[in-house]
Short mmCIF file of C-alpha atoms in Angstrom, two decimals:
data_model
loop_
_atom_site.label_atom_id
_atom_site.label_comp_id
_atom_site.label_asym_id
_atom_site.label_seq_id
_atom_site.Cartn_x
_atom_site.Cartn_y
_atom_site.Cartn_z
CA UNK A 1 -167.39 94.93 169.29
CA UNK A 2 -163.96 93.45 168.97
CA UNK A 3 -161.68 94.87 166.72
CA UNK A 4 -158.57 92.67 165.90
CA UNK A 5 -155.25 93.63 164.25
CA UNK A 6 -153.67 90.79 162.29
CA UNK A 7 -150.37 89.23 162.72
CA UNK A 8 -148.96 90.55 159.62
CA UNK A 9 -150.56 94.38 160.05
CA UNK A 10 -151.91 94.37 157.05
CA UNK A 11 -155.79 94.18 158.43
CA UNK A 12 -157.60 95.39 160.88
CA UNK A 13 -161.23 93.59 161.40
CA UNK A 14 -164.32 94.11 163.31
CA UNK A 15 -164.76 90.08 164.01
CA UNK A 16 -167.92 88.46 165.40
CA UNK A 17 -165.87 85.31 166.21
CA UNK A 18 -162.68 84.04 166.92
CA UNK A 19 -161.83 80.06 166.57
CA UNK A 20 -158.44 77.72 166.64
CA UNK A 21 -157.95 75.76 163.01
CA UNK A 22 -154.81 74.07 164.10
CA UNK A 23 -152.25 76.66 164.17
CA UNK A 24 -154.41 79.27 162.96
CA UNK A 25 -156.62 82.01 164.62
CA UNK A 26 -159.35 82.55 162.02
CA UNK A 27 -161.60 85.47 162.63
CA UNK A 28 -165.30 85.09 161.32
CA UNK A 29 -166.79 89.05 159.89
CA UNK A 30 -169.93 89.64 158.97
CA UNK A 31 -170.57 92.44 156.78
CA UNK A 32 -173.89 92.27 156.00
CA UNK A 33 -176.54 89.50 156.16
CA UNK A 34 -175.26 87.83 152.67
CA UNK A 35 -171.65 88.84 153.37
CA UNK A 36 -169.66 86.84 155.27
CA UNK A 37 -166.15 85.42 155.30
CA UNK A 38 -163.53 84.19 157.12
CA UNK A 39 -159.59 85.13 157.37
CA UNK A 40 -156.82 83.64 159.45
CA UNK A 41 -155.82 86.22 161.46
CA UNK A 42 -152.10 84.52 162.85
CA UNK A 43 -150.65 81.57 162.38
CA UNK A 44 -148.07 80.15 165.26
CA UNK A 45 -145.81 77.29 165.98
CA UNK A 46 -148.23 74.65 167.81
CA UNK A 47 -152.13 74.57 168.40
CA UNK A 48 -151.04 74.86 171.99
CA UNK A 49 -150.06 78.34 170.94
CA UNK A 50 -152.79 79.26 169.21
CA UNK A 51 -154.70 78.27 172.15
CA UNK A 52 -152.64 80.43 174.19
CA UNK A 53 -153.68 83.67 172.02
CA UNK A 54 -157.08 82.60 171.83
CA UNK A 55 -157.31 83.05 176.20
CA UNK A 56 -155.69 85.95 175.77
CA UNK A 57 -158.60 87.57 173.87
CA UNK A 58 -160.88 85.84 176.07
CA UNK A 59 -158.83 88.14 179.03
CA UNK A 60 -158.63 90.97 177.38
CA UNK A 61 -162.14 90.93 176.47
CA UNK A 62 -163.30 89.90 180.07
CA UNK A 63 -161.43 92.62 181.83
CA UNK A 64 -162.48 95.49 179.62
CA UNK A 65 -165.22 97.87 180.34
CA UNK A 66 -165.65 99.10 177.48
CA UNK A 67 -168.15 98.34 174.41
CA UNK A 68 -165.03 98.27 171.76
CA UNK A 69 -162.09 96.19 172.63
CA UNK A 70 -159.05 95.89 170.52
CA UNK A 71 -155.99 93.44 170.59
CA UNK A 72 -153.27 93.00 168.65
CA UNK A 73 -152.35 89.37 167.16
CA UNK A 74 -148.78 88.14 168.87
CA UNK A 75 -146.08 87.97 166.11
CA UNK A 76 -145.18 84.61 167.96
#
């Protein structure tokens, strides 16, 4: 489970998957079989960036031991 709080701290989602549009890190959530959306969860200067964040949830996930994991989106 990997709970994410968004750039702007107005959201907090339980995401099932994380992806790089550009300069955006959009965070898939499923809420039920029908329900399903996506929402950009931080925006940042360069897709380099954004690809910077996205290891860093990779890390953060890898290195926990626990079933939850939470990060916090970068505000840059």
């Amino acid at each position: 489970m990997l709970w994410i709080l968004t750039q702007n701290k107005q959201s907090m989602m339980n995401v099932k998957d994380v992806s790089v549009k550009g300069k955006h890190i959009v965070g898939f959530v499923e809420n039920s079989f029908l329900d399903q959306w996506n929402k950009i969860m931080g925006k940042y200067e360069s897709n380099e960036r954004a690809l910077e964040i996205l290891a860093e949830i990779f890390t953060k996930i890898d290195e926990s031991n626990s079933a939850a994991v939470t990060f916090t989106m970068p505000q840059k």
